[in-house]
Coordinates of C-alpha atoms and ligand atoms in Angstrom, one line a residue:
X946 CA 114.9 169.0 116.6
X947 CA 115.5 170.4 120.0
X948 CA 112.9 169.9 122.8
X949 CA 112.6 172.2 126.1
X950 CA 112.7 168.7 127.7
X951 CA 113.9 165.3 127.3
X952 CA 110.8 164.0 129.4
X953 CA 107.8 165.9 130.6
X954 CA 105.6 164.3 133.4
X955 CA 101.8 165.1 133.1
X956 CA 100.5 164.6 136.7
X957 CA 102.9 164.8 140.3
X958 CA 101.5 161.6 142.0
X959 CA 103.3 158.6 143.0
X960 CA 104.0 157.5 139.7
X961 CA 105.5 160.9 137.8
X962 CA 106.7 161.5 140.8
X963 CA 109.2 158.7 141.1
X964 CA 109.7 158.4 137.4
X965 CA 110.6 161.7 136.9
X966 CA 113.2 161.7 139.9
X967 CA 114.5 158.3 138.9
X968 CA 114.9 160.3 134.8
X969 CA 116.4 163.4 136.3
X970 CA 118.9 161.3 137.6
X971 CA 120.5 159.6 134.8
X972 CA 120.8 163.5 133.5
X973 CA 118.0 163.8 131.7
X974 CA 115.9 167.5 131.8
X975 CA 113.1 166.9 133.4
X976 CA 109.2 168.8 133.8
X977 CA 106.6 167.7 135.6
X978 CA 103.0 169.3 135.4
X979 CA 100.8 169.3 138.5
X980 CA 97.7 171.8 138.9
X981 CA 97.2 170.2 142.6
X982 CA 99.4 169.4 145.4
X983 CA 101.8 167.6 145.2
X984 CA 101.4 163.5 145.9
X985 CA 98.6 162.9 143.7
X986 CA 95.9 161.2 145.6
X987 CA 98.1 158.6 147.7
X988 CA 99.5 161.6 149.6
X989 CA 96.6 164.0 149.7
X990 CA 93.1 161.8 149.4
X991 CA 93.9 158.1 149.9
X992 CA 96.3 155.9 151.1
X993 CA 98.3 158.3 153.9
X994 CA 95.3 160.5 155.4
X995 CA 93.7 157.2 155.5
X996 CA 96.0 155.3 157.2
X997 CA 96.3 157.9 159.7
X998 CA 92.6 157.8 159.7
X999 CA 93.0 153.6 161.1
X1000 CA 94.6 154.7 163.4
X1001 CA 92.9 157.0 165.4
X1002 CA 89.8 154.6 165.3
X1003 CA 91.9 151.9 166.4
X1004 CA 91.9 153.8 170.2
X1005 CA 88.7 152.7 171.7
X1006 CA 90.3 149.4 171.0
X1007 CA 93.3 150.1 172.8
X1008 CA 91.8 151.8 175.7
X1009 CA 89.3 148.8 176.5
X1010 CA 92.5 146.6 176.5
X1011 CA 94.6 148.9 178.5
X1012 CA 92.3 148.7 181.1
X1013 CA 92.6 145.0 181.3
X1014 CA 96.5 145.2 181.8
X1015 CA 95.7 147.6 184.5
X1016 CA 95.5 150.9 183.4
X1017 CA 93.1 153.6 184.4
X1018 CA 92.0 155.0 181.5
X1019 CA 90.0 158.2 182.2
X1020 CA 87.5 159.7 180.4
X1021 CA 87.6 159.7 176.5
X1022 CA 86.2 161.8 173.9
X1023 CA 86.9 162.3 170.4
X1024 CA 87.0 165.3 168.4
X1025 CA 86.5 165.0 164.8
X1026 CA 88.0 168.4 163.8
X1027 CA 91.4 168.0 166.1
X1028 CA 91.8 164.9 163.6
X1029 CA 91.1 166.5 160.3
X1030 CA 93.3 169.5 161.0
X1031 CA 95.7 167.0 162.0
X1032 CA 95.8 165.2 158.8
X1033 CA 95.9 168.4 156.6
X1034 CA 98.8 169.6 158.7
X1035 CA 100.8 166.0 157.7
X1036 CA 99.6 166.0 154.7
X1037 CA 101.0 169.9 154.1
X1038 CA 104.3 168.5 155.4
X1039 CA 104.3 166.0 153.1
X1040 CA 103.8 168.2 150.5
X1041 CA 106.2 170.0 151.4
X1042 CA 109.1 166.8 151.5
X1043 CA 108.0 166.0 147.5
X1044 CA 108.1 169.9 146.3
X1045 CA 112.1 169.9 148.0
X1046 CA 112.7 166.1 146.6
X1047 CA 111.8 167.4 143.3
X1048 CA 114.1 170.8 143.8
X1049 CA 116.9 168.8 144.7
X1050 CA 116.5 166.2 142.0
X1051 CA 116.4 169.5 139.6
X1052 CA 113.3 168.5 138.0
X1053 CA 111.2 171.7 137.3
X1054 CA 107.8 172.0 138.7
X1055 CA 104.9 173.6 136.8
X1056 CA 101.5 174.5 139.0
X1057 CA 99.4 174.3 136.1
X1058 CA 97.4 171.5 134.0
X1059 CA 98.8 170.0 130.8
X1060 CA 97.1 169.7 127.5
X1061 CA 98.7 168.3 124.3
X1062 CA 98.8 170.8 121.6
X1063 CA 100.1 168.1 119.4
X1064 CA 102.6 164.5 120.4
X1065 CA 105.5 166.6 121.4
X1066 CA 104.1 169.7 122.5
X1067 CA 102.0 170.6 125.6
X1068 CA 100.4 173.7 126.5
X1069 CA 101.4 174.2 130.1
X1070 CA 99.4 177.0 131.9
X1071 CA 99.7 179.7 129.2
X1072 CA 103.1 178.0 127.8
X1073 CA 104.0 175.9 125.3
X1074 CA 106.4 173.4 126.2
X1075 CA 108.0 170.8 123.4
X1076 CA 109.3 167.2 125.1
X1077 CA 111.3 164.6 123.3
X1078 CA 109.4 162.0 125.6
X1079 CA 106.2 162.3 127.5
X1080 CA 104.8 160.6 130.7
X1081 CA 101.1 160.2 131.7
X1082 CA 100.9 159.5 135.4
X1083 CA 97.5 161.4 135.9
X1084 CA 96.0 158.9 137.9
X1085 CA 92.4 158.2 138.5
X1086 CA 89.1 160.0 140.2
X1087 CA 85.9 158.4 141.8
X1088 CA 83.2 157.4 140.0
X1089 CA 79.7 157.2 141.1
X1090 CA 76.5 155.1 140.3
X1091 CA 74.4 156.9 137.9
X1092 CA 71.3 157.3 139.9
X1093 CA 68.6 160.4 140.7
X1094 CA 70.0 162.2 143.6
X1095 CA 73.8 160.8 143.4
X1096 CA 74.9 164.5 143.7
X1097 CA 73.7 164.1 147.3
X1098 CA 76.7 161.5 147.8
X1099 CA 80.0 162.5 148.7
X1100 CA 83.2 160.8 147.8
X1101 CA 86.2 159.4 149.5
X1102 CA 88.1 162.6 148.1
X1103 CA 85.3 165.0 150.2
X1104 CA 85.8 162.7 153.8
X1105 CA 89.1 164.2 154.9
X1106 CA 87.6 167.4 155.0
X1107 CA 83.9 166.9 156.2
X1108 CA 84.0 169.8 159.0
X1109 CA 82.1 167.5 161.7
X1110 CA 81.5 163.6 162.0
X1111 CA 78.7 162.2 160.4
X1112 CA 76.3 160.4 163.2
X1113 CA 75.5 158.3 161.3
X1114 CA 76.9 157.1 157.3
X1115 CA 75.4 155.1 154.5
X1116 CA 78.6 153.8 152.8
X1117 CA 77.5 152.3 148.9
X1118 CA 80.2 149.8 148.2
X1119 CA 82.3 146.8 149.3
X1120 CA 85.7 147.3 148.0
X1121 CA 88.8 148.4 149.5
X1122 CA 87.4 152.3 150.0
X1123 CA 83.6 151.8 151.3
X1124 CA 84.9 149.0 153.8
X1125 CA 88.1 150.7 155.3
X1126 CA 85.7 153.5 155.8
X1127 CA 83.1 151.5 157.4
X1128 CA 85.6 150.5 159.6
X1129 CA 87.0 153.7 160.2
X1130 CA 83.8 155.4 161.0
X1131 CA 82.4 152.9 162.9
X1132 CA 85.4 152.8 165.3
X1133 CA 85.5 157.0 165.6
X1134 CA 81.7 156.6 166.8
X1135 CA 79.4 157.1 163.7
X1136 CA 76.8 154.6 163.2
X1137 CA 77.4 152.4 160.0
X1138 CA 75.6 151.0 157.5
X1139 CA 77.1 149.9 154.1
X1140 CA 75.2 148.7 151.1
X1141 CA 76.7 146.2 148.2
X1142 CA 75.1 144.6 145.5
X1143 CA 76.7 141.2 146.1
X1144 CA 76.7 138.7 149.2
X1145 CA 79.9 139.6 150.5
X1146 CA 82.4 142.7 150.6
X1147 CA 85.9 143.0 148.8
X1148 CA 85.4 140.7 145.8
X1149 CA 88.3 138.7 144.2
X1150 CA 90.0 138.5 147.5
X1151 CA 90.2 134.9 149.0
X1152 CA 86.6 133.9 150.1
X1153 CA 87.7 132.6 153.7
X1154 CA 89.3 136.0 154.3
X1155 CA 86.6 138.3 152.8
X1156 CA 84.3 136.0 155.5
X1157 CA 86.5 136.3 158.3
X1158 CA 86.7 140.3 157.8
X1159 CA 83.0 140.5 157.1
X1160 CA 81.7 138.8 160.6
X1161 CA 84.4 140.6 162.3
X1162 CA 82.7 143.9 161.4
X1163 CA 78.9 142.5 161.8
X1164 CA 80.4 142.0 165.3
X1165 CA 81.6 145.6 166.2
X1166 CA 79.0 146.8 165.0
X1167 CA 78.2 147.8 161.2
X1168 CA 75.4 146.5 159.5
X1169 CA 75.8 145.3 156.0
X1170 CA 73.2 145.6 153.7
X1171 CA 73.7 142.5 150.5
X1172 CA 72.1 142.1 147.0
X1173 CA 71.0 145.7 147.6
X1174 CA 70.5 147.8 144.2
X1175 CA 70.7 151.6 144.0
X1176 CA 67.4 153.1 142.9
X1177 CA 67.5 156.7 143.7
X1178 CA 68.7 159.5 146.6
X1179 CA 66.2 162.0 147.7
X1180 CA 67.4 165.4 150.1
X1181 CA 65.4 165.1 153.7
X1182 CA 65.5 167.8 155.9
X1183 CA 67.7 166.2 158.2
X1184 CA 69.5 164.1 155.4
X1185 CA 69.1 161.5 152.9
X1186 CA 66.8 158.8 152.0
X1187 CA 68.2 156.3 150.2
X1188 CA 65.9 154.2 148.2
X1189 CA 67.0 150.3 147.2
X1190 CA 65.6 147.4 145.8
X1191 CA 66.9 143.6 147.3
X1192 CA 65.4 140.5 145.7
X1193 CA 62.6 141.0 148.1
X1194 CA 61.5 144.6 148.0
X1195 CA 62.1 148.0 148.0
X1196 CA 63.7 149.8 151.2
X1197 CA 64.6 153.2 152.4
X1198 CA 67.6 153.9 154.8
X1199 CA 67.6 157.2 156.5
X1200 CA 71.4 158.6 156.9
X1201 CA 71.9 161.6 159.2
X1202 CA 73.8 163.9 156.8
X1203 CA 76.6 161.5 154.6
X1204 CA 76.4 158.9 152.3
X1205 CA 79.5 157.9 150.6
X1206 CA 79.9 156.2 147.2
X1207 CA 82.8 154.0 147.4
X1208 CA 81.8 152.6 144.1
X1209 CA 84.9 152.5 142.0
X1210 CA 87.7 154.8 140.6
X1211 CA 88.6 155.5 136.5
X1212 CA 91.3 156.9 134.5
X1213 CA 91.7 160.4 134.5
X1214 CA 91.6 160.7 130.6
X1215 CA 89.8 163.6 129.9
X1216 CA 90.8 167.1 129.7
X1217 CA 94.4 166.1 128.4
X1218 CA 94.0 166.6 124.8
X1219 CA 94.8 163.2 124.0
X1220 CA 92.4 163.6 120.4
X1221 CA 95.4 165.5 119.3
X1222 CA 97.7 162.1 119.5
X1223 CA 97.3 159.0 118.9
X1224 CA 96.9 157.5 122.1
X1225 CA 94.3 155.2 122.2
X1226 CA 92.0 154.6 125.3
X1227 CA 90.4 150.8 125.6
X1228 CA 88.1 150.6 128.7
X1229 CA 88.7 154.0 129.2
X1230 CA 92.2 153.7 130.8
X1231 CA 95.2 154.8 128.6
X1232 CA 96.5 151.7 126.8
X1233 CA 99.8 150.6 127.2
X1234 CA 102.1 148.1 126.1
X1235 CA 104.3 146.3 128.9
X1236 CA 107.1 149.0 128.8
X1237 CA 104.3 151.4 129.3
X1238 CA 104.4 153.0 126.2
X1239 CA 100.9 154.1 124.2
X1240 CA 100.1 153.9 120.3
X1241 CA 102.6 156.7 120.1
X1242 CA 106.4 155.6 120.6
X1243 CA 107.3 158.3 122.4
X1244 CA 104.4 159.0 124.7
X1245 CA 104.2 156.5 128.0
X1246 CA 101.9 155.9 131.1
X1247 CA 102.0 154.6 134.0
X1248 CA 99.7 153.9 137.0
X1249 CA 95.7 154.4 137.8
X1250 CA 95.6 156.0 134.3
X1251 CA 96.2 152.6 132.8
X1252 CA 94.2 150.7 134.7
X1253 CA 96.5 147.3 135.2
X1254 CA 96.8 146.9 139.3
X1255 CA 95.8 150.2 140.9
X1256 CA 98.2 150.9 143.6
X1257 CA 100.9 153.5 144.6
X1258 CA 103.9 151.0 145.2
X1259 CA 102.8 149.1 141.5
X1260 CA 103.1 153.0 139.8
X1261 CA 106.0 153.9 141.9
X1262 CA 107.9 150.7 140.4
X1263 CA 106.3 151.3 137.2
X1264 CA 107.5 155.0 136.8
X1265 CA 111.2 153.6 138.0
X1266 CA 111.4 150.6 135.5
X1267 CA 110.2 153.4 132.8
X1268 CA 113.0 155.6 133.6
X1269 CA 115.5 152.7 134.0
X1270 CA 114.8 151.8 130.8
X1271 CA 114.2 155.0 128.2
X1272 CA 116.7 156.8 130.5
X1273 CA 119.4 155.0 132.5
X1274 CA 120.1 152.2 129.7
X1275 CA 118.6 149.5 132.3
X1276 CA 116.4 148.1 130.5
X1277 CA 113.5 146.3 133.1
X1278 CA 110.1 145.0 132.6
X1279 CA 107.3 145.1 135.7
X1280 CA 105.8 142.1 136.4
X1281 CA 101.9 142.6 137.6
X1282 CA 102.1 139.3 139.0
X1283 CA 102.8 138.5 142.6
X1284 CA 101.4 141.7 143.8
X1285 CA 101.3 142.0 147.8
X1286 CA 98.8 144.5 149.0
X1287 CA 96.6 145.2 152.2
X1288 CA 93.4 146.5 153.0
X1289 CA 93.0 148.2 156.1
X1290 CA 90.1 147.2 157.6
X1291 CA 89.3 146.1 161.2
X1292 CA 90.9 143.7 161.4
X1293 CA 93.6 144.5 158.4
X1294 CA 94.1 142.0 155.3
X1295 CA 97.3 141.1 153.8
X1296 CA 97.5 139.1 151.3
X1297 CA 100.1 138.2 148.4
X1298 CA 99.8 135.6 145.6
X1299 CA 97.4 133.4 144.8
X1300 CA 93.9 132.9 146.8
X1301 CA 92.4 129.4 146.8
X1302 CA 89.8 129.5 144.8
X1303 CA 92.6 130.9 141.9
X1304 CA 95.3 128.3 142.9
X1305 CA 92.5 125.4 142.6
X1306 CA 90.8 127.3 139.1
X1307 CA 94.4 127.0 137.6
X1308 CA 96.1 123.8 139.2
X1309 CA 92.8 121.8 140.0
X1310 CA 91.9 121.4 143.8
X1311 CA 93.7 117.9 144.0
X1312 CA 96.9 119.8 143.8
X1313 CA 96.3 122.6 146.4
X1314 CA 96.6 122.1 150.0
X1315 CA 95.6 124.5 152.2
X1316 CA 97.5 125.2 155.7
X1317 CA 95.4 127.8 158.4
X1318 CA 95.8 128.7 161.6
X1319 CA 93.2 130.5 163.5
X1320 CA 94.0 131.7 167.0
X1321 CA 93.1 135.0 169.7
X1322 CA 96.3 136.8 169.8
X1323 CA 97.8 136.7 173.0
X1324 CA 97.9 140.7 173.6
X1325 CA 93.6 139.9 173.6
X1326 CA 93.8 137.3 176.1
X1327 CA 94.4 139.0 179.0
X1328 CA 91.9 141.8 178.7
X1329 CA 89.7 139.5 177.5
X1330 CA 89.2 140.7 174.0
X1331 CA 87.7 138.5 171.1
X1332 CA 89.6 140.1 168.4
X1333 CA 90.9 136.6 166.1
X1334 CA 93.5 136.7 163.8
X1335 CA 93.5 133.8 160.2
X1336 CA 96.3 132.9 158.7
X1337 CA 96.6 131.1 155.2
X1338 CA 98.9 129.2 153.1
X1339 CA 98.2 128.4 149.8
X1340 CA 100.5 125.3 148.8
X1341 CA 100.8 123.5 145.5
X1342 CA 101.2 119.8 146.7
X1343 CA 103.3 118.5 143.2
X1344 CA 106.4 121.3 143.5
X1345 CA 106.0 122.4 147.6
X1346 CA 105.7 126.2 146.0
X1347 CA 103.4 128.3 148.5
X1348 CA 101.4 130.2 145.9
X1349 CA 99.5 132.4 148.2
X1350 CA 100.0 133.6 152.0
X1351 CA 96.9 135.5 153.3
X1352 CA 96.1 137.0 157.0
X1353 CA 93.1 139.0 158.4
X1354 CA 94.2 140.3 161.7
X1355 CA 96.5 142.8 164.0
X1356 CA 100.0 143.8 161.5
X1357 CA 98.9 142.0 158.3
X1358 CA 100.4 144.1 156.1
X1359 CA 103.8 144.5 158.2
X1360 CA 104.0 140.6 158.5
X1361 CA 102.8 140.1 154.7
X1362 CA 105.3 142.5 153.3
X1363 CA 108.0 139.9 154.8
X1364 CA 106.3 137.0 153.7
X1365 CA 105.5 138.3 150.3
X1366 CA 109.3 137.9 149.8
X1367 CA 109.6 134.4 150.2
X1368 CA 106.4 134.0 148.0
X1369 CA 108.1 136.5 145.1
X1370 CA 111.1 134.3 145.3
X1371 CA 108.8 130.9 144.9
X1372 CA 109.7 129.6 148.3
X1373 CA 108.1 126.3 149.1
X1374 CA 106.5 124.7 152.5
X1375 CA 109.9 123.1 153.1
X1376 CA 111.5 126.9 153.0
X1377 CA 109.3 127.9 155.5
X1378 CA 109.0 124.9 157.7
X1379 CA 113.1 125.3 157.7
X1380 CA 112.4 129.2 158.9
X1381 CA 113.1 129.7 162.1
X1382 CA 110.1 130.8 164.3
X1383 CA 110.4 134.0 166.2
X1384 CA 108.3 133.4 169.6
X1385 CA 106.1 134.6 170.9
X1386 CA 104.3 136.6 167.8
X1387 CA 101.8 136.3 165.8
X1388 CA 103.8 135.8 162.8
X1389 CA 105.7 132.9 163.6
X1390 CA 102.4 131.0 162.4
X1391 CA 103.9 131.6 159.2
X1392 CA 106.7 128.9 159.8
X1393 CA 105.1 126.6 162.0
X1394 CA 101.8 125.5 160.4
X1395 CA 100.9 121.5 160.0
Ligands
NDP1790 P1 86.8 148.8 144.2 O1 86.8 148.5 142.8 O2 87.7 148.1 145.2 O3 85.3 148.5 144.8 C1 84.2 149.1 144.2 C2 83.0 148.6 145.0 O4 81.8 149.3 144.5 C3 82.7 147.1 144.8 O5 82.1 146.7 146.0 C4 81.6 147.1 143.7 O6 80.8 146.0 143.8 C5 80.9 148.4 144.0 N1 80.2 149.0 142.8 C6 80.7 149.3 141.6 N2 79.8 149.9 140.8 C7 78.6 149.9 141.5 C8 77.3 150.3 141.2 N3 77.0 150.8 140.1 N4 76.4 150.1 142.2 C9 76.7 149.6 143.4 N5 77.9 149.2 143.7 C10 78.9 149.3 142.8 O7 86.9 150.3 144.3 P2 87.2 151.3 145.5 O8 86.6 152.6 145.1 O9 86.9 150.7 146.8 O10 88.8 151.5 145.4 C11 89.4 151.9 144.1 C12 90.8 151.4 144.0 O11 91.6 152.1 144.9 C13 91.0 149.9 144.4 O12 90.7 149.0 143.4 C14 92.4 149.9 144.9 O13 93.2 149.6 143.8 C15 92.7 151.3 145.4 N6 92.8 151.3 146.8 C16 93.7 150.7 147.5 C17 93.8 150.7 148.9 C18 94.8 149.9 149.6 O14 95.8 149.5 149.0 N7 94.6 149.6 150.9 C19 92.8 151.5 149.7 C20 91.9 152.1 148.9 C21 91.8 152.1 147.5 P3 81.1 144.6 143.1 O15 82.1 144.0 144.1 O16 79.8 143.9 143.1 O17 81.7 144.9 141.8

């Protein structure tokens, strides 16, 4: 039988991005569905407004320490709408650059939603549109608590477009979104307070880092609220009131006008007619065998929708290895293991491989020899800044492997992204000892630790 398309992509984000480009490639006749803009929600709500987001906190910083090398720095004010028009502006351009990427890659690019009528056949806007293979890349959406008065919460989607900064913010959450936006909001001026149910923010990360980011904060300024349950939200005339219970009692915390729920994300599963296949859903993500392909042969996912490690550059490579394989005769398989990633708090984590607590759980803590190094970077020394910076190697005594380098400070994710290299290719302590320091930096910590 003769499809309108070898592969149709359900959802223009990282993921069906890349994989349809990478497909279109090798010749094969690609469509890609996308209701939204284009980007998904790296480019629109997550990962590139945010960043952008770092870095306009990161100026009251910079001006304190300008004035120690000298500078006068004159008076400062922020202005919360300048920014977000800003970011919609970059964000449109960017839009832009993956509509013309697309064009030029001659995939064709339907504004609608997609709905399977059946396993090769979508209903596309008002079409119907047959596909010899079909991609999922749909990604995920916030989820929030169910509590009385959640609706009162808004999400990280909703912050890039709040029309004036909140005074003051209740942030629920402790993982990568509620503390890059404490972080965020704390250094653009609004007061802070975050909430988590545990002792400590950004669980399953290494514990000496998640401590070293958490004081760092409680310094500059946020308060962190721990072993805090959500009870309920009720509407104030000037706000919310947001009821919790600790082990100890019951409290109330007043926030201005915003509380955000940074509680999670899930697949995107509903709405796209899956009960007319037979792709199955476990945990609610789309399940996927490791060439990304569902219960039916000829219907795939990749990224957030599948739940495995949530993160653009894991569903970029995952939608490129698909294509490679059903498409360019390259057959490839992704490995979820060694996955480097940051979280940009301040200060920023990088971190690739295995934490301690993992290397000593699976080795036994005979084997595992930690290296640190904990230092003020010299750009704070001058002004007389505290800012510290941790770095961490994770070393399995018995083959010299480094199994894990971790830092919490200024460029973690640009010095990681090297390192995570040497780690991918199972370099050991000898490797790095043998490296060549570049000096003076920050990074050259990496090759010189004892
Ligand atoms: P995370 O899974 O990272 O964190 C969720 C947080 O919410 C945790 O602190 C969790 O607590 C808490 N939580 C969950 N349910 C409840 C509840 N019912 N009541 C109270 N607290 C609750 O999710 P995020 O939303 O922060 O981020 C989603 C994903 O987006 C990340 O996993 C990551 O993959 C991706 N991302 C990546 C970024 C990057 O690369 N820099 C940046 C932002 C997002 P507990 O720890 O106790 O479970």
């Amino acid at each position: 039988m003769a499809y309108d398309f070898d592969l149709f992509v359900i959802g223009g984000g990282s993921g069906g991005i890349a994989a349809a480009r990478r497909a279109a490639e090798y010749g094969a006749k690609v469509g890609l569905a996308e209701a939204g803009r284009l980007g998904g929600t790296c480019v629109n709500r997550g990962c590139v407004p945010k960043k952008l987001m770092v870095y306009a906190s990161h100026f009251p910083d910079q001006f304190e320490a300008a004035a120690g090398y000298g500078w006068t720095v004159g008076d400062r004010q922020f202005d919360w709408p300048t920014l977000i028009k800003a970011l919609d502006t970059e964000v449109t351009r960017l839009n832009g650059i993956y509509g013309t990427m697309l064009d030029k890659s001659s995939v064709q690019l339907f504004p609608h939603y997609a709905r399977f009528v059946d396993e090769h056949t979508l209903e596309v806007g008002d079409q119907k549109i047959t596909a010899e293979k079909i991609l999922i890349a749909v990604g995920g959406k916030p989820v929030k608590p169910d509590v009385p008065g959640i609706e009162y919460t808004i999400t990280s989607d909703d912050i890039f477009h709040l029309p004036q900064q909140p005074k003051r913010v209740v942030i629920l959450g402790g993982g990568y979104i509620g503390s890059e936006f404490a972080c965020i909001l704390n250094g653009l001026g609004t007061e802070v307070v975050q909430v988590i149910r545990g002792d400590k923010i950004l669980r399953g990360f290494d514990e000496e880092l998640r401590t070293e980011i958490q004081t760092a904060m409680a310094q500059q300024g946020i308060t962190l609220m721990t072993h805090c349950e959500l009870i309920a939200i009720h509407k104030t005339e000037t706000g919310v009131d947001i009821t919790i219970a600790t082990p100890e009692k019951q409290e109330h915390i007043l926030a201005d006008a915003v509380s955000l729920a940074a509680t999670g994300r899930r697949p995107n599963v509903q709405g796209l007619g899956l009960d007319n296949t037979g792709v199955e859903i476990h945990h609610g993500a789309i399940a996927v065998d490791e060439h990304h392909r569902t219960a039916v042969p000829h219907i795939f996912a990749v990224g957030d929708v599948t739940d495995r490690v949530n993160l653009t550059p894991v569903a970029i490579k995952e939608g490129r290895i698909f294509a490679d394989t059903e498409f360019g005769n390259k057959p490839g398989l992704m490995s979820h293991a060694i996955v480097p990633t940051a979280v940009f708090t301040t200060p920023e984590m990088g971190t690739v491989g295995m934490t301690e607590e993992q290397a000593k759980a699976k080795y036994g803590e005979e084997t595992i020899k930690i290296y640190r190094s904990r230092f003020r970077p010299m750009y704070y020394s001058v002004p007389g800044m505290e800012a510290r910076t941790l770095m961490k190697l994770v070393v399995h005594q018995p083959t010299d492997k480094v199994l894990g380098a971790h830092m919490v400070g200024d460029y973690a994710a640009e010095i990681i992204q090297g390192v995570a290299i040497a780690v991918q290719m199972g370099a050991t302590k000898a490797d790095f000892d043998a490296t060549i320091a570049i000096h003076p930096s920050s990074a050259e910590e990496f090759v010189t630790m004892r």
